[in-house]
GROMACS .gro file of C-alpha atoms in nm:
model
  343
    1UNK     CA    1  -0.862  -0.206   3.540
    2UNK     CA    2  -0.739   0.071   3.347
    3UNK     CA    3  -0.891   0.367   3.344
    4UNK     CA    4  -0.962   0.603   3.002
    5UNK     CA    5  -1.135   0.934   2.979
    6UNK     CA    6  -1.460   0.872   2.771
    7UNK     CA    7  -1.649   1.141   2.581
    8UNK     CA    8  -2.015   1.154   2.488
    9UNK     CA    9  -2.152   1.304   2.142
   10UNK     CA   10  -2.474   1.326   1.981
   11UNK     CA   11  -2.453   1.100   1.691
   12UNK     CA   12  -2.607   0.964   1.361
   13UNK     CA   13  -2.673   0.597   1.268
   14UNK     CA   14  -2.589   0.532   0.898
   15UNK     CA   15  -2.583   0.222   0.639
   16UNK     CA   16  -2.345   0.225   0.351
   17UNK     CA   17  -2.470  -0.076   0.183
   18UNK     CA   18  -2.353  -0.334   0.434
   19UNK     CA   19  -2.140  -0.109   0.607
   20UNK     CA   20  -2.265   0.026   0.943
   21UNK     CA   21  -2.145   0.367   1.025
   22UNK     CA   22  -2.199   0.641   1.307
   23UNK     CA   23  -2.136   1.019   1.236
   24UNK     CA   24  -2.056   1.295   1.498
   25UNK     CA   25  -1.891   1.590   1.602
   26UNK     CA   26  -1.582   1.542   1.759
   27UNK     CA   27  -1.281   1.736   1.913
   28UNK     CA   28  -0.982   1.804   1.667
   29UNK     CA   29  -0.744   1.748   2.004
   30UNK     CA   30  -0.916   1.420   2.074
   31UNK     CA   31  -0.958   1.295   1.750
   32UNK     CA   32  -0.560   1.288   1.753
   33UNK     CA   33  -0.565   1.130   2.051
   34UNK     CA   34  -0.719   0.800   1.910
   35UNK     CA   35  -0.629   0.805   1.553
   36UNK     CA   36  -0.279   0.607   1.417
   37UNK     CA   37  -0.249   0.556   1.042
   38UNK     CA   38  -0.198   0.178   0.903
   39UNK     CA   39   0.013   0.200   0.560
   40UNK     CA   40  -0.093  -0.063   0.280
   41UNK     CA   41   0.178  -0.274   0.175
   42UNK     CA   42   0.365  -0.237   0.501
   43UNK     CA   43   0.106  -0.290   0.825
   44UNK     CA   44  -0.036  -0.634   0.795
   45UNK     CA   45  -0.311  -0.573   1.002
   46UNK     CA   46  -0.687  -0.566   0.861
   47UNK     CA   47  -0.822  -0.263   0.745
   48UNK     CA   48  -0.475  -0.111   0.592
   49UNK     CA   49  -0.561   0.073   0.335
   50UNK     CA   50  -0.304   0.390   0.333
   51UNK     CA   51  -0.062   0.549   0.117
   52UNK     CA   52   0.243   0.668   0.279
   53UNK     CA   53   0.240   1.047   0.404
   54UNK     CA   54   0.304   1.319   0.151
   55UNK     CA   55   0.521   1.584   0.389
   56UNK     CA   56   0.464   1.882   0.130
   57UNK     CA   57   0.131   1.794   0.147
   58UNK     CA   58   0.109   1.788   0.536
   59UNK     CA   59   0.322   2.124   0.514
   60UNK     CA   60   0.022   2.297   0.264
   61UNK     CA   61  -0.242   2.167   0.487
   62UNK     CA   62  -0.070   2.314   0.814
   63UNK     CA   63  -0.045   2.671   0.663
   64UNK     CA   64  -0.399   2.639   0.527
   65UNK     CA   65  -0.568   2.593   0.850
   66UNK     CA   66  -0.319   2.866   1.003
   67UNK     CA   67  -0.475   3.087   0.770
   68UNK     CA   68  -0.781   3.030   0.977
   69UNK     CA   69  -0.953   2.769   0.774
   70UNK     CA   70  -1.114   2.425   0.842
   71UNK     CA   71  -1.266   2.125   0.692
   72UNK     CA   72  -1.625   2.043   0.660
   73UNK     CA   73  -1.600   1.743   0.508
   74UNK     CA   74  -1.591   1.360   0.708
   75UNK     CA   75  -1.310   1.228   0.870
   76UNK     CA   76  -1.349   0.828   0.804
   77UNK     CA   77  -1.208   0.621   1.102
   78UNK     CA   78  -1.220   0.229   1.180
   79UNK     CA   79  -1.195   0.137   1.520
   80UNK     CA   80  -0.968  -0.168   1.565
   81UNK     CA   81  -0.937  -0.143   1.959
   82UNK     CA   82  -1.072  -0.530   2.041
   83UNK     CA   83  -1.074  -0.451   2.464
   84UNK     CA   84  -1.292  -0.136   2.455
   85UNK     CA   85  -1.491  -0.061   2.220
   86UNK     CA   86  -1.746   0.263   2.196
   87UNK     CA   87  -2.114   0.226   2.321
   88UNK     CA   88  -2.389   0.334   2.075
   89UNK     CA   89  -2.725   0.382   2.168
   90UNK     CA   90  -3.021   0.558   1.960
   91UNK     CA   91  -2.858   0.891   1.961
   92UNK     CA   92  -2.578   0.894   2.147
   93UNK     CA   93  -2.207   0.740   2.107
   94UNK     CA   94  -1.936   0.719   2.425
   95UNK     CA   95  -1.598   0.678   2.306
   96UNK     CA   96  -1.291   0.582   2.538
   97UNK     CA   97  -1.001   0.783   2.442
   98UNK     CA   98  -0.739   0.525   2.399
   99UNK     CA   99  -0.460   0.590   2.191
  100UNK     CA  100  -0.428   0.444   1.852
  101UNK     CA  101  -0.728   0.285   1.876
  102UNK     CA  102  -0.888   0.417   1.509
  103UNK     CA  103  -0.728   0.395   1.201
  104UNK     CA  104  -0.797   0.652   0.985
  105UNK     CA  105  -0.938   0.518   0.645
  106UNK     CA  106  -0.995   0.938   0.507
  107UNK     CA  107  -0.846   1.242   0.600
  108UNK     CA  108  -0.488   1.143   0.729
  109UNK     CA  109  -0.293   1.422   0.533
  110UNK     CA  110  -0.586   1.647   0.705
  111UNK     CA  111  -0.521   1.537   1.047
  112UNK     CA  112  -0.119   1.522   1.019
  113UNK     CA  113  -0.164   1.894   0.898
  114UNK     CA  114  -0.420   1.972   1.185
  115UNK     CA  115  -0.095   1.794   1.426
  116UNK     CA  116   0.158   2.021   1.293
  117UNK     CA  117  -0.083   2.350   1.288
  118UNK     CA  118  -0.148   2.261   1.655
  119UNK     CA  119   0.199   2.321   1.737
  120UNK     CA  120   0.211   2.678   1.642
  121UNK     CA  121  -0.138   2.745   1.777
  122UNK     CA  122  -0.310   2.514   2.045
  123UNK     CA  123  -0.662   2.681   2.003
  124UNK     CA  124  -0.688   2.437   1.683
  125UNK     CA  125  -0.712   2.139   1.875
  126UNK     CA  126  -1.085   2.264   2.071
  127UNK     CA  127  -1.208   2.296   1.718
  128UNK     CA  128  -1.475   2.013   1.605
  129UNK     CA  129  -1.425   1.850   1.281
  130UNK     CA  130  -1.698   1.571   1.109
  131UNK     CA  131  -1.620   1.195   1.191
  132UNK     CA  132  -1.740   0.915   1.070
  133UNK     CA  133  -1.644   0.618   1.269
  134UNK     CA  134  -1.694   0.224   1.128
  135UNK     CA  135  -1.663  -0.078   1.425
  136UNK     CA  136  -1.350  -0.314   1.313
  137UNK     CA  137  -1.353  -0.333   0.918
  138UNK     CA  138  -1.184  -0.617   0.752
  139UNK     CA  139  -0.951  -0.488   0.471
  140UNK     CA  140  -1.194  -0.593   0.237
  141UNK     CA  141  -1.438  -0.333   0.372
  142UNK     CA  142  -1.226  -0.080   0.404
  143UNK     CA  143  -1.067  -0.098   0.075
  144UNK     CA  144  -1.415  -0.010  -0.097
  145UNK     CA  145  -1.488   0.319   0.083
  146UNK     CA  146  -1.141   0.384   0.080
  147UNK     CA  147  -1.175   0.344  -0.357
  148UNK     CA  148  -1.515   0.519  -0.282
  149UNK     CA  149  -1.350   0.796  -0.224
  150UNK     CA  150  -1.022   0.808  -0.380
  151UNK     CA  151  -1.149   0.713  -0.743
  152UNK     CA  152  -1.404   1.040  -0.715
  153UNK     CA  153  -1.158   1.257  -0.514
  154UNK     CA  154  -0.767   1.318  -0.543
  155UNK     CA  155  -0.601   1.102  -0.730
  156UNK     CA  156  -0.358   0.818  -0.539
  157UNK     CA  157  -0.103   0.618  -0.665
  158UNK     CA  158  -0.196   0.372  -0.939
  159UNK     CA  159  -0.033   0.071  -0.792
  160UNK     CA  160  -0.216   0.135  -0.445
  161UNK     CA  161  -0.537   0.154  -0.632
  162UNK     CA  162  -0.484  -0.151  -0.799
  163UNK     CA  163  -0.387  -0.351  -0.533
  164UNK     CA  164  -0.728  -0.267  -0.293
  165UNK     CA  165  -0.893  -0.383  -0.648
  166UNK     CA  166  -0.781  -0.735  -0.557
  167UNK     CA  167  -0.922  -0.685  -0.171
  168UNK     CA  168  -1.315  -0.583  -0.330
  169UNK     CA  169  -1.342  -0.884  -0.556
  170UNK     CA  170  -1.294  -1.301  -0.407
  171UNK     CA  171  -0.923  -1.395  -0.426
  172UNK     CA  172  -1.016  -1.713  -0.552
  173UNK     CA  173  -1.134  -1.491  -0.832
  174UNK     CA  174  -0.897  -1.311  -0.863
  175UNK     CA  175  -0.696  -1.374  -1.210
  176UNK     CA  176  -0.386  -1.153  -1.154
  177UNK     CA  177  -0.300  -1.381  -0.834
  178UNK     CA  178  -0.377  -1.706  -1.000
  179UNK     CA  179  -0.113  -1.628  -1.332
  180UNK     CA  180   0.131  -1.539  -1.037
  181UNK     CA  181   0.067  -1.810  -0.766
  182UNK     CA  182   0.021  -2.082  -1.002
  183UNK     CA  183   0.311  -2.325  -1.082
  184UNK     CA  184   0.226  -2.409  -1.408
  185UNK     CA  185   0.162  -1.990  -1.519
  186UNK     CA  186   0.441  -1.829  -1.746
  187UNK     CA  187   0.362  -1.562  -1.519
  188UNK     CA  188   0.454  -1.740  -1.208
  189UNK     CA  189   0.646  -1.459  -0.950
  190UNK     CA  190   0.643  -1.229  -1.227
  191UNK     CA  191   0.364  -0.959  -1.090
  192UNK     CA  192   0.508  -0.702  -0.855
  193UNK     CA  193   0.258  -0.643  -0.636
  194UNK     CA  194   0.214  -0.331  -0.355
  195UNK     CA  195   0.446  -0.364  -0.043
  196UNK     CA  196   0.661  -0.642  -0.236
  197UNK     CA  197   1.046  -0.692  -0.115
  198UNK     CA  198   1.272  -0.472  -0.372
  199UNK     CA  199   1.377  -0.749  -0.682
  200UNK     CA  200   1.048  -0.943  -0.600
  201UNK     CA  201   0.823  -0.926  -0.921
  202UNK     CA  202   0.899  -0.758  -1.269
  203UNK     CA  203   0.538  -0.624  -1.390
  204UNK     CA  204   0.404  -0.380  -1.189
  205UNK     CA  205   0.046  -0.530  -1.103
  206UNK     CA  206  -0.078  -0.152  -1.215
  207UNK     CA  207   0.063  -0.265  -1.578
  208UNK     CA  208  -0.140  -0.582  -1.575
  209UNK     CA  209  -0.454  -0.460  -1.469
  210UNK     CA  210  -0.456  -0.163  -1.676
  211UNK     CA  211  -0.351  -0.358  -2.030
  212UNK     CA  212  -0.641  -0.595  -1.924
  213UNK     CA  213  -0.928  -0.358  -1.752
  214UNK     CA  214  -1.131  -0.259  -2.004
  215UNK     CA  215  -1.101  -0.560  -2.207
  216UNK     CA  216  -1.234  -0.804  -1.988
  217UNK     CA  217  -1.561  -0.581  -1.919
  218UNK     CA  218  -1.889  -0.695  -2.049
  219UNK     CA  219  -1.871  -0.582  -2.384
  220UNK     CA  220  -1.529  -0.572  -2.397
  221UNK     CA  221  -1.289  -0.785  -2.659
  222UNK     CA  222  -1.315  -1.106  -2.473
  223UNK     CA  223  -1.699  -1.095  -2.432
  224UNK     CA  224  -1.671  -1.025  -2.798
  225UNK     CA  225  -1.471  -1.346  -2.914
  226UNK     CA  226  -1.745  -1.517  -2.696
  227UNK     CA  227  -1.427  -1.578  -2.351
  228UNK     CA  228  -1.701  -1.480  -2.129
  229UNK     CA  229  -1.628  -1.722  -1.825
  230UNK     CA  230  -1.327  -1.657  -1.587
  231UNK     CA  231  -1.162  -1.952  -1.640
  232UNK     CA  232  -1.139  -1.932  -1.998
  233UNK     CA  233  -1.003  -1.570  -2.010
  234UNK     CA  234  -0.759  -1.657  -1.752
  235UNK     CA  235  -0.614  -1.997  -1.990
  236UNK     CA  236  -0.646  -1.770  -2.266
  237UNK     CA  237  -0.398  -1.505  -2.158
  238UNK     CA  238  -0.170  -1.741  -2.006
  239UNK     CA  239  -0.166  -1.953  -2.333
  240UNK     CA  240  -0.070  -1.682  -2.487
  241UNK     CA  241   0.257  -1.535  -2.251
  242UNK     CA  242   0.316  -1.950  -2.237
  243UNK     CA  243   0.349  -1.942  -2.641
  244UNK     CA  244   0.567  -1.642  -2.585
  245UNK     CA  245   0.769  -1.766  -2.308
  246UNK     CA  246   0.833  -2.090  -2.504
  247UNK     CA  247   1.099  -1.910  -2.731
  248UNK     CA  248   1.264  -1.701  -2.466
  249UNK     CA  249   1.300  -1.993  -2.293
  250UNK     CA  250   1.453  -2.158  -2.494
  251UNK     CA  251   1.664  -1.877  -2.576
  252UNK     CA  252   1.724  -1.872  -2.162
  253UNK     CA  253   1.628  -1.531  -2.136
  254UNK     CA  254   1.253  -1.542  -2.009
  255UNK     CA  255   1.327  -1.462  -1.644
  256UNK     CA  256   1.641  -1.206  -1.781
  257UNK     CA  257   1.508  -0.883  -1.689
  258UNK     CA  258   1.763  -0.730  -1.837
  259UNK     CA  259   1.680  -0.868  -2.181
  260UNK     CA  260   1.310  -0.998  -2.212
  261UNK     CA  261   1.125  -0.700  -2.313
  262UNK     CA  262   0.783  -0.837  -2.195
  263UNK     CA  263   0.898  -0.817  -1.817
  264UNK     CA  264   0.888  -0.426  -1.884
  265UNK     CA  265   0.570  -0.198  -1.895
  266UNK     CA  266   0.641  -0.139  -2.258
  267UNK     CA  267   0.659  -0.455  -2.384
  268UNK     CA  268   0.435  -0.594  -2.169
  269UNK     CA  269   0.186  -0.386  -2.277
  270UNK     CA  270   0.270  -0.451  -2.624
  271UNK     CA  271   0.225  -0.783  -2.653
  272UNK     CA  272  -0.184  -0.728  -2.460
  273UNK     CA  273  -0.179  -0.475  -2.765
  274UNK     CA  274  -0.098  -0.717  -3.010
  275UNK     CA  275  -0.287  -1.022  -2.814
  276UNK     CA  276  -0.637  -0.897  -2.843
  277UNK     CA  277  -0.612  -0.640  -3.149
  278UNK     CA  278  -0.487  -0.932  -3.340
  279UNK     CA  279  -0.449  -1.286  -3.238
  280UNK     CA  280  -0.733  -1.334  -3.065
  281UNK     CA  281  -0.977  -1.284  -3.374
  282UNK     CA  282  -0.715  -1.544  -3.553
  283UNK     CA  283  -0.739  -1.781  -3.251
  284UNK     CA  284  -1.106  -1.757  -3.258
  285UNK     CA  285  -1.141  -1.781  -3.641
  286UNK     CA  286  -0.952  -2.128  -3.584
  287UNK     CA  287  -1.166  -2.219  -3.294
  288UNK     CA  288  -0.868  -2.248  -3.083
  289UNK     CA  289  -0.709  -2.063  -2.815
  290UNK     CA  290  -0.464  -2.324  -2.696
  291UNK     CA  291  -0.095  -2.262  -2.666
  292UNK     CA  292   0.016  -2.470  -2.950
  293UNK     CA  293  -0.217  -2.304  -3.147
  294UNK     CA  294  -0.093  -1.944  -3.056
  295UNK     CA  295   0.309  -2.044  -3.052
  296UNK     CA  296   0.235  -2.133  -3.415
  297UNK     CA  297   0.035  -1.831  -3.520
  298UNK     CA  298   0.310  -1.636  -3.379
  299UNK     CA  299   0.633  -1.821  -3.532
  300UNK     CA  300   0.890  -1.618  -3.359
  301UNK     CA  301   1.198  -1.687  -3.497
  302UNK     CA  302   1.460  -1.807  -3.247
  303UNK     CA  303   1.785  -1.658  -3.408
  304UNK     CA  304   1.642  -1.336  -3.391
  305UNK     CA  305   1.402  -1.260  -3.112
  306UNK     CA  306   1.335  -0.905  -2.988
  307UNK     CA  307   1.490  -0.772  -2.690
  308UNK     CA  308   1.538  -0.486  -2.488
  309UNK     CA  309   1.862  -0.404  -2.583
  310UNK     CA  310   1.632  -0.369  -3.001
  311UNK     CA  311   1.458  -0.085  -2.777
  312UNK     CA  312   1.693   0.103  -2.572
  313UNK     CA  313   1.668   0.446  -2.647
  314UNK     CA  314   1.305   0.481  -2.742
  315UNK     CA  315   1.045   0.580  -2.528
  316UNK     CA  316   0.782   0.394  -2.355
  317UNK     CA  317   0.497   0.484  -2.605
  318UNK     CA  318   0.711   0.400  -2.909
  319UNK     CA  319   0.883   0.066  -2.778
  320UNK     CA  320   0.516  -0.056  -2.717
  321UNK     CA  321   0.418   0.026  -3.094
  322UNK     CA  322   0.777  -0.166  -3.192
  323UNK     CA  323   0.658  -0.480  -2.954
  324UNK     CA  324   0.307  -0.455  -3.135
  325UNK     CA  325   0.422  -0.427  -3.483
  326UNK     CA  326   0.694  -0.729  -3.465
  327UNK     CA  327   0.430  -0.990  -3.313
  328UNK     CA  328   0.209  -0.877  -3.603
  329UNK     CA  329   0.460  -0.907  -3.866
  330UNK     CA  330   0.556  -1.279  -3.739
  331UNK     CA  331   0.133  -1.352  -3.748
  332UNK     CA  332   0.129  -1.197  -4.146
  333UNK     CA  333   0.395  -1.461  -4.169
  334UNK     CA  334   0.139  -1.765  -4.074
  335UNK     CA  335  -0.102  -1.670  -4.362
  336UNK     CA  336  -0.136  -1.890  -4.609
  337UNK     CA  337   0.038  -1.858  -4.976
  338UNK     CA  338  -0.123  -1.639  -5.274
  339UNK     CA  339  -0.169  -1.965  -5.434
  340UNK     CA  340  -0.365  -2.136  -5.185
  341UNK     CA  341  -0.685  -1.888  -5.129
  342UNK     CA  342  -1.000  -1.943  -5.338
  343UNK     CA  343  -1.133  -1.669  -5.542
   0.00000   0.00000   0.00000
């Protein structure tokens, strides 16, 4: 059998809500040893949670602990090693130094910073840092401390963000895969998701979840209009890109990307603008949220349908406001004539 150096520290059981956890003091030098990063989007494996490494980052980092510095706050680590794994008893943990046998879930600028500071002073590495070391996460798991952390802390890319959203919550609940799985969604291999092959996807999932967020919260527009169940928020917002997608398509430019304005942020988020400031109080006023009813509220004309060529040249905020303004002029359209109100 192969053999490993193992070290024993003095170490503290934890719970984070269903999470088990053990915290210690542990060399800098070993930590290295049996850390490896796992990048979301490009390591399948479970627990990848990562962005990919900043290098001006890992360059500030080095010079800060060269200034004689050092952090006091956790290092978060998963160990993913299935052959040996540490022993834990009351108080004490034994850990076999095997390489890449923890990923890091926090701290991995920190440590690639502590790597390159070793190299211009090998003291650094006898140095103890904090660690906080979790038995084989799933990605699931992982993805909540790692949001823990990260939506509290220094901000990470948006998309990233968004993506471990979809690991925390069921996928079967999850409404941004359905409208892009499903065969019969106008959304169908629209989202771009994290990690996805370049040309894969036109809407960043970022886009999507942020034009929907805070609208589908209790108390948000769709509790409002009484859309309170999952399934009928997800059929109402893909009625309502099917109504849309109905006249580009027949128009063949609904999968153009070069000319459908609603497979960009702006118009994308336009049209959500326009969707629940507007049509959904007509939809509901009608007691109907069904595609038909939307394609007719809408009325886009066919000879003259916006595209992105209408909004070259303007920026992002003010091509959403154009997207906005033309859906609601079309929707002033379906009101009925002077003559047929009663006063």
């Amino acid at each position: 059998m192969t053999q490993f150096e193992k070290k024993k520290y003095k170490c503290l059981k934890t719970q984070f809500g269903d999470i088990p956890a053990i915290t210690f003091t542990m060399k800098i030098i070993d930590i290295l040893q049996i850390q490896y990063v796992a990048v979301r989007g490009i390591d399948e494996e479970e627990g990848a949670v990562q962005r990919v490494l900043n290098k001006r980052r890992i360059n500030d980092i080095k010079d800060y602990v060269l200034e004689g510095n050092i952090f006091f706050n956790s290092f978060i680590l998963n160990w993913t090693d299935k052959n040996y794994k540490p022993q834990i008893t009351d108080d004490e943990i034994e850990i076999p130094l095997i390489t890449s046998s923890a990923q890091v879930i926090d701290g991995q600028h920190r440590l690639a910073g502590l790597e390159a500071a070793i190299k211009s002073d090998e003291q650094i590495g006898n140095k103890y840092l904090i660690v906080t070391l979790c038995i084989e996460l799933t990605t699931k798991q992982a993805a909540k401390i790692f949001l823990n952390i990260n939506t509290e802390q220094k901000p990470v890319p948006k998309s990233l963000i968004y993506d471990l959203f979809g690991e925390v919550v069921d996928e079967e609940s999850h409404a941004v895969n359905e409208l892009n799985d499903d065969l019969q969604s106008p959304l169908y291999k629209l989202i771009k998701f994290p990690g996805s092959p370049r040309g894969v996807g036109s809407i960043e999932l970022s886009t999507f979840v942020a034009a929907f967020k805070e609208h589908l919260k209790p108390g948000g527009t769709f509790h409002l209009y009484k859309l309170k169940t999952f399934d009928h928020q997800k059929t109402s917002i893909a009625n309502f890109f099917s109504s849309i997608k109905d006249f580009y398509f027949e128009a063949k430019i609904w999968t153009n990307k070069t000319k459908n304005p609603y497979l960009k942020a702006a118009g994308f988020n336009g049209a959500v603008d326009f969707f629940v400031g507007s049509l959904i109080h007509r939809c509901a006023e009608r007691g109907s949220f069904s595609a038909n009813t939307m394609k007719e509220l809408i009325a886009l004309d066919n000879e003259s349908l916006t595209t992105w060529d209408d909004l070259k040249g303007l920026d992002g905020k003010t091509a959403r406001k154009k997207i906005k303004e033309r859906l609601e002029s079309n929707l002033l359209n379906s009101l009925p004539d002077q003559s047929e109100y009663e006063f």
